[in-house]
PDB file of C-alpha atoms in Angstrom:
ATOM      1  CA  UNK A   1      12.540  34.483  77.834  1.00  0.00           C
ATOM      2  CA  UNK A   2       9.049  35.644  78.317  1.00  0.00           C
ATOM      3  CA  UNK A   3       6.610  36.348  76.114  1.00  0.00           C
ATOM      4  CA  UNK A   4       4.175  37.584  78.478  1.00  0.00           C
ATOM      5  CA  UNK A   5       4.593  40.549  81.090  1.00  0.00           C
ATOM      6  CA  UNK A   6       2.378  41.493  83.707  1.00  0.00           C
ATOM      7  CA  UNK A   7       1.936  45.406  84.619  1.00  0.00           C
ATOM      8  CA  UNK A   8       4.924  45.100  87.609  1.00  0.00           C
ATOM      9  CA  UNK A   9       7.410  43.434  85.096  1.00  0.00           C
ATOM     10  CA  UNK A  10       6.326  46.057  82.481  1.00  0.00           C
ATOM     11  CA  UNK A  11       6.944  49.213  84.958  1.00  0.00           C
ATOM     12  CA  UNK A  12      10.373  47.194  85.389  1.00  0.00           C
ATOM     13  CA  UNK A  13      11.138  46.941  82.064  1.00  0.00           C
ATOM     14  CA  UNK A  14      10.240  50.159  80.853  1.00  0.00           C
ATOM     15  CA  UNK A  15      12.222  52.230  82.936  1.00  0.00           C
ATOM     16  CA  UNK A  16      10.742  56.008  82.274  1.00  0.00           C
ATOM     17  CA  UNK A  17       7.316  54.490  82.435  1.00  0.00           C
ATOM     18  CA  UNK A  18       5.137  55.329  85.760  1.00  0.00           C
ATOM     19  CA  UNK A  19       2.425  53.325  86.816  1.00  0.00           C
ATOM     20  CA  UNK A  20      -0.029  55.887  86.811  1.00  0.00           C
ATOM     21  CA  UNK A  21       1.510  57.189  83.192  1.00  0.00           C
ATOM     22  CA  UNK A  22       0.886  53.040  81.817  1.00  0.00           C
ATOM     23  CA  UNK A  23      -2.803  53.148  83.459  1.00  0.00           C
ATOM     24  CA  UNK A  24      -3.425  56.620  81.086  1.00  0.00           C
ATOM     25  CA  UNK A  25      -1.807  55.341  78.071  1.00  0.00           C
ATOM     26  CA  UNK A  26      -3.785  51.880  78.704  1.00  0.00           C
ATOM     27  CA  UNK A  27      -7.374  53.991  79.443  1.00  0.00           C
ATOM     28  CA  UNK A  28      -6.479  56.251  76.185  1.00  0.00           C
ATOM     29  CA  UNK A  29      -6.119  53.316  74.070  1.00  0.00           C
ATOM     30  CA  UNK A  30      -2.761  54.163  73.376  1.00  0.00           C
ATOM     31  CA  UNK A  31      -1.884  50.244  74.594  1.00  0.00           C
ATOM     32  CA  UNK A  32      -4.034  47.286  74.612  1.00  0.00           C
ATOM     33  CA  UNK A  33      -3.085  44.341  76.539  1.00  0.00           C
ATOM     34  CA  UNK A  34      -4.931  41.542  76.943  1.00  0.00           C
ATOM     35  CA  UNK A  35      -7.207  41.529  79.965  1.00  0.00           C
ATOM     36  CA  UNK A  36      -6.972  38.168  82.219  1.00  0.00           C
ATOM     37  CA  UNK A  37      -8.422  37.338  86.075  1.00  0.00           C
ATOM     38  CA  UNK A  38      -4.945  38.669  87.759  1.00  0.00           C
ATOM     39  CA  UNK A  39      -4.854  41.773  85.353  1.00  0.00           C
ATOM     40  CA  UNK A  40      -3.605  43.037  82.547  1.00  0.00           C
ATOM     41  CA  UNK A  41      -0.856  40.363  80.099  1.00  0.00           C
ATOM     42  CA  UNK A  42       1.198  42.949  77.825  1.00  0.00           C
ATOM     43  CA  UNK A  43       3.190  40.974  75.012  1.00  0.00           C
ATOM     44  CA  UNK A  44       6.843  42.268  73.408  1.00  0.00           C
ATOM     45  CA  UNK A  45       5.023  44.729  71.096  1.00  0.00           C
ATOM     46  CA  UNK A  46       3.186  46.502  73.917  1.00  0.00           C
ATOM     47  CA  UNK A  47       6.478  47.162  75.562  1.00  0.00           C
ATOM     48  CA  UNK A  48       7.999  48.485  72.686  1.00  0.00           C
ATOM     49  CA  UNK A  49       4.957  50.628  71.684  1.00  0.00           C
ATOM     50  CA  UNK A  50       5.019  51.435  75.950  1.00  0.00           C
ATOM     51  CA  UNK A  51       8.786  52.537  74.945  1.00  0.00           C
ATOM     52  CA  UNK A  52       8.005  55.016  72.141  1.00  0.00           C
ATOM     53  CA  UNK A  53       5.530  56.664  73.992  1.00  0.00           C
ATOM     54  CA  UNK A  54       7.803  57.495  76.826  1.00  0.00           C
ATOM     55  CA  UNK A  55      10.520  58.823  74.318  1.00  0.00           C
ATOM     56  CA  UNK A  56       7.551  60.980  72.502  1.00  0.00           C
ATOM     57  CA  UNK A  57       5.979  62.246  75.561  1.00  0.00           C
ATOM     58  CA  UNK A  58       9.412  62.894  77.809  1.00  0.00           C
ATOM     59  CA  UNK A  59      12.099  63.068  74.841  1.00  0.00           C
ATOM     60  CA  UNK A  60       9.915  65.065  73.045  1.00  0.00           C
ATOM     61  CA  UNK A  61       7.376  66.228  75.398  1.00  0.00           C
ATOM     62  CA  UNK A  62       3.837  65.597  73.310  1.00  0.00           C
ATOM     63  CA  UNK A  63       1.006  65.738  75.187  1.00  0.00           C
ATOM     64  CA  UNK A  64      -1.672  63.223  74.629  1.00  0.00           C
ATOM     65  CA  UNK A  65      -3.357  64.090  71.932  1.00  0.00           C
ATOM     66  CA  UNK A  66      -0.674  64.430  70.151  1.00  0.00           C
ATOM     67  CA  UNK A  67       0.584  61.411  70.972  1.00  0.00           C
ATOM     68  CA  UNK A  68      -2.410  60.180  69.692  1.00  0.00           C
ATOM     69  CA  UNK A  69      -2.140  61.801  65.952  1.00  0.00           C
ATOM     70  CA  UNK A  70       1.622  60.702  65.916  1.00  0.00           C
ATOM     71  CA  UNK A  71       0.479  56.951  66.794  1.00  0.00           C
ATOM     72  CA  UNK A  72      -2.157  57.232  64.139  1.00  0.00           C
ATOM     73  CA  UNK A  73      -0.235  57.899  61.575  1.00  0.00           C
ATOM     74  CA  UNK A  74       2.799  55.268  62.284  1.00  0.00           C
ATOM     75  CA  UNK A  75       0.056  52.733  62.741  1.00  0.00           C
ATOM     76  CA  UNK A  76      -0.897  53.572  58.925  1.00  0.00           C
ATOM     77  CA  UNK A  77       2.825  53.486  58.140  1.00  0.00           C
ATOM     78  CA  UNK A  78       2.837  49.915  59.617  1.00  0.00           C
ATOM     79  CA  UNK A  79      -0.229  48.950  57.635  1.00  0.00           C
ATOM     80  CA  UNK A  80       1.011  50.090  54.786  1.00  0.00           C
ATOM     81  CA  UNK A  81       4.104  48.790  54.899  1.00  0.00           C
ATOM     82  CA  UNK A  82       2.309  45.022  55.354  1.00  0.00           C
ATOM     83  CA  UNK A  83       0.024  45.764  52.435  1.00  0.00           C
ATOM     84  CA  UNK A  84       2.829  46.560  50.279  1.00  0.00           C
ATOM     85  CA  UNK A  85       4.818  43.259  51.527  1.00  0.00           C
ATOM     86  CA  UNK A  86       1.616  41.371  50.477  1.00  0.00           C
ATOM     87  CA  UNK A  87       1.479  42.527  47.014  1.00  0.00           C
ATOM     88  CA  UNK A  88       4.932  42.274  47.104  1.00  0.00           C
ATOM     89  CA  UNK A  89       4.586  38.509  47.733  1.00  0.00           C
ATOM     90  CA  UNK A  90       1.632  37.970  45.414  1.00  0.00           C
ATOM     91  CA  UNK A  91       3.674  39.586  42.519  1.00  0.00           C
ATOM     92  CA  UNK A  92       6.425  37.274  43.387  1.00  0.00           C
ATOM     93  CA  UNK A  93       4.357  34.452  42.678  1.00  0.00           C
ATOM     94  CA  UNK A  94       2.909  35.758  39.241  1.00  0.00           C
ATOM     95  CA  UNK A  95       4.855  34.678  35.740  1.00  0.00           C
ATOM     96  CA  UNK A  96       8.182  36.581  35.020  1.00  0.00           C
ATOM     97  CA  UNK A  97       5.730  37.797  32.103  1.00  0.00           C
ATOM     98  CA  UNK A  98       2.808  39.525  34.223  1.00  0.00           C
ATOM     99  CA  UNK A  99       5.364  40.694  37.209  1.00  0.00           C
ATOM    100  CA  UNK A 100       7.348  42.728  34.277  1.00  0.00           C
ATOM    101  CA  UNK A 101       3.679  44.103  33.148  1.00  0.00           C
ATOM    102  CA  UNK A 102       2.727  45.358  36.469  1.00  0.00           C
ATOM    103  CA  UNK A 103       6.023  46.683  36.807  1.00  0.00           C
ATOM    104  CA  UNK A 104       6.003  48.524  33.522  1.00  0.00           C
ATOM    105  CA  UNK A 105       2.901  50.206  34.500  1.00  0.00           C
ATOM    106  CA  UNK A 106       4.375  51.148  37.849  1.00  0.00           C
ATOM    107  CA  UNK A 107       7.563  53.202  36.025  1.00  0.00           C
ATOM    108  CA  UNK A 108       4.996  55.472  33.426  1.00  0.00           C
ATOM    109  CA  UNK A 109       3.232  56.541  36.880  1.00  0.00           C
TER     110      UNK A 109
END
């Protein structure tokens, strides 16, 4: 299994997804593969990202800049999400002592 898709194999795979739709979504920003001599290399996560975009803009028919504020804001999700798993594993790694501190002073919040 690949790891690497080129724009054909990505038009393939992503079966509501027009060439001229994955050429906006790549000149919005939307997507950013990685640029090579023979064009554009998407990886697994631009695919799935390629995905949701096609079930926000057909399934639920956002237009672009829309799109664009509903990306946004699951891209913070996402980074939040991996902040919070990095405290998570710093805590982890603290004494049983300082982890029920900080989790003490997490409850009076």
């Amino acid at each position: 299994m690949t790891e690497r898709f080129s724009e054909d194999e990505v038009v393939t795979t992503v079966t509501r997804l027009t060439r001229s739709q994955l050429v906006r979504y790549i000149e919005g920003r939307f997507v950013r593969p990685e640029r090579e001599a023979g064009g554009y290399v998407f990886r697994r996560i631009d695919i799935a990202r390629l995905e949701l975009l096609c079930d926000l803009s057909v399934d639920l028919d956002l237009d672009e800049p829309a799109l664009e504020i509903v990306l946004s804001l699951i891209d913070q999700l996402h980074a939040a999400r991996q902040d919070l798993a990095t405290i998570a594993q710093a805590m982890n790694r603290l004494p049983a002592e300082r982890q029920a501190e900080i989790l003490s002073a997490l409850k009076r919040r």
